[in-house]
XYZ file of C-alpha atoms in Angstrom:
575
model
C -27.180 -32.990 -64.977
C -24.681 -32.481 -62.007
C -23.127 -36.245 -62.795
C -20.682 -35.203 -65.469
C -19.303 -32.494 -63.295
C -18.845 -34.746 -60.051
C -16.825 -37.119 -62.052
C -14.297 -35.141 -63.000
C -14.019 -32.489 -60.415
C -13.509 -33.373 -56.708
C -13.554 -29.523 -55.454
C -17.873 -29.725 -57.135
C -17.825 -33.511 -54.755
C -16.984 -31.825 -51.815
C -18.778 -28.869 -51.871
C -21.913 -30.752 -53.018
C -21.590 -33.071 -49.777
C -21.846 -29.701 -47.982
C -24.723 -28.258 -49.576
C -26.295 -31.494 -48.785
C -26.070 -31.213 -45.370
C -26.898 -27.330 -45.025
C -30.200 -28.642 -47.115
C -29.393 -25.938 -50.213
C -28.934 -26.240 -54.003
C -26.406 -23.255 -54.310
C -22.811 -24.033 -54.952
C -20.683 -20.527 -55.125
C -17.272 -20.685 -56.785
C -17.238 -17.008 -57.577
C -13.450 -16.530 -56.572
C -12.495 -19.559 -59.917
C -9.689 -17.410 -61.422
C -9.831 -17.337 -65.448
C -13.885 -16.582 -64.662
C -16.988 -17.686 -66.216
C -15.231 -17.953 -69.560
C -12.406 -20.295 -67.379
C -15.425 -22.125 -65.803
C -17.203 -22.757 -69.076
C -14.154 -24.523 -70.907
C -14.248 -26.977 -67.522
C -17.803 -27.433 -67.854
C -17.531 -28.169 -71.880
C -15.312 -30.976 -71.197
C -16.928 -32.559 -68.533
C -20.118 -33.039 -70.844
C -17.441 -33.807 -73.849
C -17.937 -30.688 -75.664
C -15.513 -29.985 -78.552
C -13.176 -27.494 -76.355
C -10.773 -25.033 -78.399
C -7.557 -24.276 -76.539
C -4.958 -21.808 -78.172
C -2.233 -19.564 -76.439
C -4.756 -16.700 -75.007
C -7.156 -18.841 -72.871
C -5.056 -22.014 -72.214
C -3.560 -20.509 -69.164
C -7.382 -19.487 -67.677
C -8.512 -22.858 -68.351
C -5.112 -24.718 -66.705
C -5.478 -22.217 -63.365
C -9.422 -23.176 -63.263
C -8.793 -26.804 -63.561
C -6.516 -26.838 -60.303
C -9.195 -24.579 -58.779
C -11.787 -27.686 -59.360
C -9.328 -30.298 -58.333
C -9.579 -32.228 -62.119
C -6.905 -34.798 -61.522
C -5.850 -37.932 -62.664
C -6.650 -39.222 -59.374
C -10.132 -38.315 -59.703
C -10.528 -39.652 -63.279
C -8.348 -40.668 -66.154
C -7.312 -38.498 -69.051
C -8.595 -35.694 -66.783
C -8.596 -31.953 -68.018
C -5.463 -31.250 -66.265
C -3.058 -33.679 -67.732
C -4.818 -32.767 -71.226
C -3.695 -29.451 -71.227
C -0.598 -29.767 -69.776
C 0.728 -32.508 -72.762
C -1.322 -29.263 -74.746
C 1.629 -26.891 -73.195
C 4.194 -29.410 -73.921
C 4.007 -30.731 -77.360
C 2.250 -27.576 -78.873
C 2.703 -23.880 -76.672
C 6.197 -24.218 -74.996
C 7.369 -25.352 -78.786
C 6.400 -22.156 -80.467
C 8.742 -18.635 -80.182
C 5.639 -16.258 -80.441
C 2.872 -18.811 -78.315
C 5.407 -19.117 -75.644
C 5.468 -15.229 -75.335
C 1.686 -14.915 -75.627
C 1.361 -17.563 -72.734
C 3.585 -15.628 -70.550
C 1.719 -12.350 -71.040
C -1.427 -13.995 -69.782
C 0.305 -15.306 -66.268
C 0.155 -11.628 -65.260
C -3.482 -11.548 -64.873
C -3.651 -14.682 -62.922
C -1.105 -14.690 -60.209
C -0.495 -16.180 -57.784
C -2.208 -18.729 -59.716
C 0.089 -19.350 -62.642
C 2.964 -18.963 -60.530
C 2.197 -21.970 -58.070
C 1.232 -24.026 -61.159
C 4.933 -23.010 -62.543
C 3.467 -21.889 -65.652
C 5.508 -18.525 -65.289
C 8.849 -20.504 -64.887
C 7.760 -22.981 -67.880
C 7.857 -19.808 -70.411
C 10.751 -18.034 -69.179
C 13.086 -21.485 -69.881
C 11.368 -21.330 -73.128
C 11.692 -17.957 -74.363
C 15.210 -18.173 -73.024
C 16.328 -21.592 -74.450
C 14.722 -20.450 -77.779
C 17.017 -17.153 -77.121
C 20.054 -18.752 -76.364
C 19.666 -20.965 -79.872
C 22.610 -20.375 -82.526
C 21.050 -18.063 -85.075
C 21.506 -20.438 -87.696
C 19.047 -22.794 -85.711
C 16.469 -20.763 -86.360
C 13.342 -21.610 -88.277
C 10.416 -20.223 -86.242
C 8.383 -17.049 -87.047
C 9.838 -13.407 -84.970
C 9.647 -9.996 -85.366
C 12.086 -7.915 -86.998
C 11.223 -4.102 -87.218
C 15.308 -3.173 -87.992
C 16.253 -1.158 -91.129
C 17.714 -3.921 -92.916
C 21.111 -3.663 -95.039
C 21.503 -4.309 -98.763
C 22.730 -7.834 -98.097
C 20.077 -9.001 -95.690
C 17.134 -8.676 -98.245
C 15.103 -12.084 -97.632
C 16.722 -13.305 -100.708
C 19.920 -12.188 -101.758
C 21.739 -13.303 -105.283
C 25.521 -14.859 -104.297
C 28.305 -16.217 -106.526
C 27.213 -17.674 -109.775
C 23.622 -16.516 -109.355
C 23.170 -19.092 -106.652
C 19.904 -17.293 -104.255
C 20.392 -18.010 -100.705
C 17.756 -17.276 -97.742
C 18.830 -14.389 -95.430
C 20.523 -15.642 -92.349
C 19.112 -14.495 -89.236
C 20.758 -11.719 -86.875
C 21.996 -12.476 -83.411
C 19.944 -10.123 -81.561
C 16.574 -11.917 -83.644
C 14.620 -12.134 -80.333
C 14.630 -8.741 -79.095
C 12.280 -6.906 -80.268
C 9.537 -9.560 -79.131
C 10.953 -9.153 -75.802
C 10.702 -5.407 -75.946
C 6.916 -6.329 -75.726
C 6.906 -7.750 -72.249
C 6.533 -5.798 -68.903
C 9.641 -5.099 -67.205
C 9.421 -7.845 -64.331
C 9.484 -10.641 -67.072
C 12.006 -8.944 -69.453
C 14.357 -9.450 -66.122
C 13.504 -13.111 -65.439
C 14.587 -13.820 -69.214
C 17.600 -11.934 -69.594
C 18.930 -13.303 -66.189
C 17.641 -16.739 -67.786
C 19.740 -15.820 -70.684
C 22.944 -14.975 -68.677
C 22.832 -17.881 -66.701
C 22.902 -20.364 -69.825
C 26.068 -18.193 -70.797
C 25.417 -18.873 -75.118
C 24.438 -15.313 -75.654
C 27.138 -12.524 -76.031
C 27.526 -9.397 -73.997
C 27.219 -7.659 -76.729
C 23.587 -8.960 -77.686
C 22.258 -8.954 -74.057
C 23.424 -4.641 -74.077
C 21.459 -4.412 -77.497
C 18.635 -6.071 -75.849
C 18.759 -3.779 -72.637
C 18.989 -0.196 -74.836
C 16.484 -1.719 -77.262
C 14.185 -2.261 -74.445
C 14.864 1.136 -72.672
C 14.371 3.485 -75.690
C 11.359 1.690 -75.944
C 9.906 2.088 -72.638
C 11.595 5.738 -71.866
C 11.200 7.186 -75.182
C 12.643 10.529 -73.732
C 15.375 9.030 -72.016
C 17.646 11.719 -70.312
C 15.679 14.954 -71.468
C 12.304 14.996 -69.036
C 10.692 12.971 -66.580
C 7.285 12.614 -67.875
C 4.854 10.205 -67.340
C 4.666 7.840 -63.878
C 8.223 8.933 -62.589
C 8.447 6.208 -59.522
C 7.294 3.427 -62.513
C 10.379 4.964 -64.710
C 12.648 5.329 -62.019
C 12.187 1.472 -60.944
C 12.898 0.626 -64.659
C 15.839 2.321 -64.897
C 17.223 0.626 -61.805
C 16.600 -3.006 -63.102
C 17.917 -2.099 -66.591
C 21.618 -0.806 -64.698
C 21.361 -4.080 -62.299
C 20.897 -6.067 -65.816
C 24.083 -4.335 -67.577
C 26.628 -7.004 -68.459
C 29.996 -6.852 -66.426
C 31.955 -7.015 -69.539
C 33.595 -3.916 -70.810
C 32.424 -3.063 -74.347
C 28.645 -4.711 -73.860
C 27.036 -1.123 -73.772
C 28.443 1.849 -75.909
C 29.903 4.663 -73.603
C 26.769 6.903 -74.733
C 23.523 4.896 -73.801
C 25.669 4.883 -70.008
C 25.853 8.527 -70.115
C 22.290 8.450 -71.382
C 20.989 6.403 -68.645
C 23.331 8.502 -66.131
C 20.947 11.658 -67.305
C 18.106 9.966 -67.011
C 18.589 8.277 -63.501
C 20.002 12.084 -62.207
C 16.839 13.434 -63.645
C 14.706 10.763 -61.700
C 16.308 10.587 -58.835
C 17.780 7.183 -58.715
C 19.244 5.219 -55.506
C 23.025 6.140 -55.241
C 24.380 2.624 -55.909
C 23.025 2.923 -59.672
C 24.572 6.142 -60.114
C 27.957 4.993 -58.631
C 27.733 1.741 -60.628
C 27.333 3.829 -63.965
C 29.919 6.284 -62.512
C 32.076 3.449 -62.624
C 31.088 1.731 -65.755
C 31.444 5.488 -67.449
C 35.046 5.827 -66.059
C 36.113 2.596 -67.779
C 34.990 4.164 -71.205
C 35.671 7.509 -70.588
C 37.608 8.029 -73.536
C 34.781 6.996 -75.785
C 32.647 9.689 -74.172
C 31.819 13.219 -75.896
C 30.972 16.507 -74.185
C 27.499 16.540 -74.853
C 27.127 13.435 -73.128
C 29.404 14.713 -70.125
C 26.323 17.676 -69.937
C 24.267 16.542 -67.081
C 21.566 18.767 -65.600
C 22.270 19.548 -62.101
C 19.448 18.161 -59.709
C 17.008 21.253 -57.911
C 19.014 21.658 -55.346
C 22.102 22.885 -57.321
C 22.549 26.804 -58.135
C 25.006 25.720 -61.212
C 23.328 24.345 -64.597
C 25.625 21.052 -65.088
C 26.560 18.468 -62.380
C 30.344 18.956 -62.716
C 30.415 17.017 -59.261
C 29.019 14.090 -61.342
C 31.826 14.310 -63.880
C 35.088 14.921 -61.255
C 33.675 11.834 -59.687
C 33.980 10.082 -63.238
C 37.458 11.120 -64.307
C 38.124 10.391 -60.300
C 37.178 6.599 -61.296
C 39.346 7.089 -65.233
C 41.922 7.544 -63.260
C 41.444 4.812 -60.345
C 41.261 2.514 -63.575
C 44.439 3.709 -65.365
C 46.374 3.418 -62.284
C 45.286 -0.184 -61.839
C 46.256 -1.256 -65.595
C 49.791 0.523 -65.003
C 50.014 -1.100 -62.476
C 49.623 -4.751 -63.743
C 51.832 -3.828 -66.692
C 54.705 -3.137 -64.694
C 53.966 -6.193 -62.946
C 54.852 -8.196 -66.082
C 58.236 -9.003 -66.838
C 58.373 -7.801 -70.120
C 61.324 -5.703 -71.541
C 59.672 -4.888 -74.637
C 56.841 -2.176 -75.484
C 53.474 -3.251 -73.441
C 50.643 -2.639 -75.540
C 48.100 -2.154 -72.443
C 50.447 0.237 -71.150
C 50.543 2.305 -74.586
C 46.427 2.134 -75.088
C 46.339 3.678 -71.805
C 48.709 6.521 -72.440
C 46.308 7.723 -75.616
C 43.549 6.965 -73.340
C 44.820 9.636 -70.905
C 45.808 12.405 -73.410
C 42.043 11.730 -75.190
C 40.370 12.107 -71.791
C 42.740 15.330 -71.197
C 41.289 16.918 -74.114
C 37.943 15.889 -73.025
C 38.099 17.383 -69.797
C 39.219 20.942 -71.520
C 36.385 20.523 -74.080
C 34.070 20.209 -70.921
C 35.357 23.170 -69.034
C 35.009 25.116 -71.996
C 31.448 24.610 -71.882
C 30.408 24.430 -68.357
C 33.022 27.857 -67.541
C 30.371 29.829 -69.362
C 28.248 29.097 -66.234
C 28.240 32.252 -64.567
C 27.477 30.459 -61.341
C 30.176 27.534 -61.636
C 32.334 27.910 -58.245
C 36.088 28.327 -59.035
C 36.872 25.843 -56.258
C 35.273 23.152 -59.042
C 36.983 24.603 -62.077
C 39.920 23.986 -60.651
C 39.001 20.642 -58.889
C 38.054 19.339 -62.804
C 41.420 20.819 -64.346
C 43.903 19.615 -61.729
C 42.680 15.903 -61.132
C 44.327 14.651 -64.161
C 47.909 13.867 -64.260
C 50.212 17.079 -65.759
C 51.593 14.024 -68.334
C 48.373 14.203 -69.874
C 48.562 17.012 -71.395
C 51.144 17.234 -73.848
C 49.571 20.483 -75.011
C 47.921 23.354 -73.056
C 45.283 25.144 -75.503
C 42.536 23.846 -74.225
C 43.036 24.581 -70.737
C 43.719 27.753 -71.947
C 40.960 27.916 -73.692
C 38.578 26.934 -70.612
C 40.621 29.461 -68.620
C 40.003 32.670 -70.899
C 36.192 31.789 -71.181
C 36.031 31.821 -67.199
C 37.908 34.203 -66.629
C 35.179 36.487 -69.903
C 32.260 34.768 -68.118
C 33.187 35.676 -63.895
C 34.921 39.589 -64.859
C 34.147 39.759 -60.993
C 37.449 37.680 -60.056
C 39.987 38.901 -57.764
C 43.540 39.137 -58.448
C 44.694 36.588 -56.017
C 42.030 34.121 -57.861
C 43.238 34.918 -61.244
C 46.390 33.926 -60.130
C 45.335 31.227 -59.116
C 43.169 30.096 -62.298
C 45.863 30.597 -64.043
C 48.402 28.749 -62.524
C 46.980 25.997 -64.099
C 48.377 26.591 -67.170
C 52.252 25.865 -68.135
C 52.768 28.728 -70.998
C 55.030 26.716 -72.352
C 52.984 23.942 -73.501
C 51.044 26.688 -75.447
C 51.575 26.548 -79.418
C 52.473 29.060 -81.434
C 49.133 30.690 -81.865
C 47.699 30.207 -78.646
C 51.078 32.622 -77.589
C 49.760 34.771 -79.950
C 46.497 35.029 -78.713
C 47.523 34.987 -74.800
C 50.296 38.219 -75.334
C 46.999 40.629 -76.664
C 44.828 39.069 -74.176
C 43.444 42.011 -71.512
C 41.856 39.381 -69.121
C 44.795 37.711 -68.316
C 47.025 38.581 -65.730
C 50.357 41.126 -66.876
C 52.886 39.052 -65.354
C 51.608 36.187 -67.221
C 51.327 37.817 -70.699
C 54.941 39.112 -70.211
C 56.285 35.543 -69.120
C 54.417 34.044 -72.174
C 56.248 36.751 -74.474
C 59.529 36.002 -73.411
C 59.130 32.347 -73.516
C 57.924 33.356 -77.638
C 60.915 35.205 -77.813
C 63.264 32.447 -76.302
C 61.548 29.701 -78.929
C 61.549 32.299 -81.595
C 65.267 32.153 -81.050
C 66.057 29.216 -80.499
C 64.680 28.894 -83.806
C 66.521 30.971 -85.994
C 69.877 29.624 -83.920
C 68.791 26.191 -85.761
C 68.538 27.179 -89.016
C 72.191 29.232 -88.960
C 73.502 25.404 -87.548
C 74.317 22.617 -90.168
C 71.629 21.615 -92.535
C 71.932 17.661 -91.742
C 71.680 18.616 -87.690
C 67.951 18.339 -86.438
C 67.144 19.255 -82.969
C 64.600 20.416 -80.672
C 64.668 24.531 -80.806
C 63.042 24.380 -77.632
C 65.087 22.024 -75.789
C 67.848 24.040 -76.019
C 66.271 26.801 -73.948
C 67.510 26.954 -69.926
C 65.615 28.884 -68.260
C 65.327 29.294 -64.253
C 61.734 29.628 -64.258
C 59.210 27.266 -61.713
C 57.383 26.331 -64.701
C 60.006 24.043 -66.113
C 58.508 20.868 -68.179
C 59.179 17.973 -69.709
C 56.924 17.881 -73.088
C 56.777 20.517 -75.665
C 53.830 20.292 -77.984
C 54.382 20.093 -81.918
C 53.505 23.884 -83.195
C 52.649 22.492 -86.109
C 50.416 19.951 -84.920
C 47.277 20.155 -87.970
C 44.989 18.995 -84.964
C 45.939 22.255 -82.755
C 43.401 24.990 -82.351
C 43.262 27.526 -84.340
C 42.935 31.163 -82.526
C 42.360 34.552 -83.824
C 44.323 37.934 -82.860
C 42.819 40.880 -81.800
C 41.984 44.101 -83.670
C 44.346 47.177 -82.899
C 42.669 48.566 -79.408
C 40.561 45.667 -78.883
C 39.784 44.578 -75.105
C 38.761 40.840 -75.605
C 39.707 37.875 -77.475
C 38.073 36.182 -80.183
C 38.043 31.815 -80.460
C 38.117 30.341 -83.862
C 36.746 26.575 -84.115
C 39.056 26.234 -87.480
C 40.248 28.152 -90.535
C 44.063 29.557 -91.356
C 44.414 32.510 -89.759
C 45.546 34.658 -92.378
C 44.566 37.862 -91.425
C 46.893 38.601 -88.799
C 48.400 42.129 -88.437
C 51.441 43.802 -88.289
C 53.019 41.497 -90.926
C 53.194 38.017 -88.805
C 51.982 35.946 -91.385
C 52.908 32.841 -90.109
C 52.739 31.071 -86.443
C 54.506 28.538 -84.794
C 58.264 27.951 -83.031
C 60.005 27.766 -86.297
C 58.383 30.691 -87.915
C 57.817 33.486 -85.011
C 59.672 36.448 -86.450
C 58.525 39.270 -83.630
C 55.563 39.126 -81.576
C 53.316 42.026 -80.942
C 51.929 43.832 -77.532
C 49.247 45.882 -77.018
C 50.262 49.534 -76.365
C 47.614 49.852 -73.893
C 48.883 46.519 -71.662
C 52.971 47.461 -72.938
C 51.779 51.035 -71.214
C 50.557 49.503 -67.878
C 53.770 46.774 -67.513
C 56.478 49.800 -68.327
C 54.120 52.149 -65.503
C 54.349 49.320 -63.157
C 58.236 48.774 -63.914
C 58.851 52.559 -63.223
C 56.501 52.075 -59.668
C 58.620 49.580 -58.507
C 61.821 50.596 -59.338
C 62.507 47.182 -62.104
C 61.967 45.339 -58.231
C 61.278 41.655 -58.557
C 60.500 41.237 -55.312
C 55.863 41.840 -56.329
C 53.842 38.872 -55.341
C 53.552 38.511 -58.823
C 57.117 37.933 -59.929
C 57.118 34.497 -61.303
C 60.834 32.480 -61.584
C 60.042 32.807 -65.383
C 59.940 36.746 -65.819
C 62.494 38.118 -68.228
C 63.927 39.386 -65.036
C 64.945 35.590 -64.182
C 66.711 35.230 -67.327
C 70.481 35.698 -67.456
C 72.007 39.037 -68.271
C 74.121 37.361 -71.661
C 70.659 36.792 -73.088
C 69.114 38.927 -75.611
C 66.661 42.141 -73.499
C 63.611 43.286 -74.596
C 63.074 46.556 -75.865
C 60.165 48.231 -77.319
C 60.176 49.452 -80.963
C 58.716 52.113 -82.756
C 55.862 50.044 -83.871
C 55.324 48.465 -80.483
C 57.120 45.076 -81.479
C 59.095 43.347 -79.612
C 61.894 41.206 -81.624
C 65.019 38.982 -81.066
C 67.918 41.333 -81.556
């Protein structure tokens, strides 16, 4: 009975010899990987059972026939060399087999992996991967919503029915299947043949990680060191190339890896991945939790260090378009000046939200609104914006640090509206408000100056202003722009300031009906802040020597142009 085993299996020769000479009929092979069930498809072939090999148990059987030493060198047409031409011809050729076979390794390392069995299924899956879609004639899974035109048979010109080609990114959800070690041998497989796009790998990568972190970027659940590995080998797996990933599965995996508590090189590489898109990058995105040890609800650090690395970027293409000797318009160079003004409005969006953090340090408020370049921002609403809801949100702030906040702003990149809404503003500091009215005044003007000149001459009304003020600057936004913010004026008395989203504002009092440079007929200021700046002028004597004084005061201006005086009706108006 033992004969048929000795034959093929010199591992059952050798320990036989020994049992002979210890005088015992007990042979232990407990530690066979694959088991009895491994054992039994040995034994089966030995005596020339039938033996049925599929995908499942073919890599138990292979692992327990190098375990028994079944070689050709024992015998002829031995188990070994029968399964692996089985592998060959009839596994490693099928898409869904090959993935089944490679599932099964797991369980019987280091086994498989001396045997190579793990490395034979990766080239597969990969190779199969890497195939031109049109290639394609094996079985996969496809769990996408599927278009109108990719019905499995769709009716083309002259009623001629053609099978639905298959997509580019075919294999992945198969691979979403696999455990996370194997998913990264076959994508790196993948990268390293070079046939697959970017663009496909990055649709593999988020398909895979909304599959496996379901919540990604809202909790840590579940086994967080298991996640937080994950997340590091899908970052180290991004492709280099810019637009593989969308801008919002980065900031996505950002959240996620500041919410588990990722090593700092994956945060700084998707810092700097982030930075190359910021443009394509919304505010909710930008809204990362702060980690425990933070007293302020976002992690504005996070987001400086991002615009820190926009900027790094922009720099660098500047500087290899002035590099090239071109003398006409450079296209880079024009992308990246829109880039610049749409992060600028970003940024203001941002500190919009994150000012109404009562705990938000004004050090970092004005870390975030400075870093950008003042050339991109060719309008100031939204930084004025972000400075009125910090300055409703922290009523604790002193007057050297309103001063301060505020000098952020050049009043007269303001619009029309936003004047408007600065001159009744109560949080804001006097000087300011009055500096902001006579700028109004000056444009206001300017204005009506243009209309009196020829019809067929066209200039800027504000360009013609001179003014001696510190605040001087180069770009004057368009009054009229239809994107510009809408703002809404206060109610007689009021003490605060009301923000809009949209809408005309066509309930403003006092008869202004209409806003911008070429439209400003008078401009109206609060008795109570007209009584405090007239109190203050009698105090100091109509001094301009206050801290306060800024170069752009009506005091600055020159004594042939038009004063100020107050009305009967509290208006102030071009005389």
């Amino acid at each position: 009975m033992q004969f048929p085993l000795l034959s093929k299996s010199f591992r059952l020769q050798k320990l036989i010899t020994t049992t002979d000479n210890e005088k015992t009929d007990e042979i232990c092979i407990s530690d066979i990987p694959g088991g009895a069930a491994a054992f039994e498809i040995c034994a089966k072939f030995c005596y020339g059972m039938t033996v049925t090999l599929n995908a499942h148990n073919v890599t138990a059987a292979r692992c327990a026939a190098e375990y028994l030493q079944m070689h050709e060198t024992v015998e002829k047409g031995n188990l070994i060399y029968k399964i692996e031409v089985f592998l060959r011809t009839s596994i490693l050729r099928s898409w869904k087999d090959s993935i089944i076979l490679l599932q099964t390794t797991r369980s019987l390392l280091p086994w498989s992996e001396d045997l190579k069995l793990t490395d034979h299924c990766i080239e597969s899956v990969a190779s199969k991967a890497s195939t031109d879609a049109f290639k394609v004639e094996w079985s996969y899974t496809d769990n996408r919503k599927k278009l109108p035109s990719e019905n499995c048979l769709e009716t083309h010109w002259k009623g001629i029915r053609k099978e639905n080609s298959v997509p580019k990114d075919w294999w992945v959800e198969d691979l979403c299947e696999l455990e996370i070690g194997f998913f990264k041998k076959i994508i790196m497989a993948i990268k390293a043949k070079g046939r697959v796009s970017s663009e496909v790998i990055g649709e593999a990568l988020k398909a895979y990680t909304y599959r496996r972190l379901s919540s990604l970027g809202k909790e840590k659940g579940g086994d967080a060191n298991k996640n937080r590995s994950l997340l590091e080998t899908i970052i180290l797996l991004l492709p280099s190339e810019k637009g593989s990933v969308s801008c919002c599965f980065l900031l996505k995996l950002l959240r996620a890896g500041s919410l588990l508590d990722c090593g700092e090189t994956s945060k700084r590489e998707l810092v700097k991945r982030i930075g190359r898109r910021l443009e394509d990058a919304s505010v909710p995105g930008l809204l990362i939790p702060s980690t425990s040890g933070e007293n302020t609800i976002y992690d504005v650090d996070m987001v400086l260090n991002i615009v820190e690395e926009f900027i790094m970027q922009d720099n660098s293409d500047v500087q290899l378009s002035t590099n090239e000797e071109l003398h006409e318009l450079n296209a880079p160079a024009l992308a990246a000046g829109i880039s610049k003004v749409t992060v600028a409005k970003l940024v203001d969006d941002y500190l919009i939200e994150v000012a109404k953090d009562p705990n938000l340090p004004l050090s970092k408020f004005i870390d975030l609104a400075e870093i950008l370049p003042s050339d991109s921002r060719p309008e100031h609403d939204g930084l004025y914006h972000a400075i009125d809801t910090y300055l409703k949100e922290h009523p604790g702030l002193s007057k050297s640090e309103k001063k301060k906040l505020c000098g952020l702003m050049n009043c007269k990149k303001l619009s029309g509206d936003a004047c408007a809404h600065a001159m009744q503003n109560e949080r804001l500091p006097l000087r300011l408000v009055v500096q902001i009215l006579y700028f109004e005044q000056m444009r206001a003007s300017a204005a009506t100056t243009s209309r009196a000149e020829s019809g067929n001459s066209y200039g800027s009304s504000r360009s013609a202003i001179t003014t001696n003020t510190e605040d001087e600057c180069d770009g004057v936004p368009n009054a009229h722009d239809g994107k510009a913010r809408k703002f809404t004026k206060l109610s007689e008395g009021g003490k605060g300031c009301e923000w809009s989203s949209g809408g005309n504002n066509e309930n403003r009092s006092n008869g202004q009906g209409k806003s911008g440079s070429s439209q400003v007929k008078g401009v109206v200021m609060p008795k109570k802040m007209l009584g405090k700046f007239l109190s203050s002028k009698g105090q100091t004597g109509g001094s301009s020597s206050s801290s306060d004084t800024s170069a752009g005061s009506p005091n600055s201006a020159k004594q042939g142009e038009p004063k100020l005086t107050p009305s009967r009706n509290i208006r102030y108006t071009v005389l």
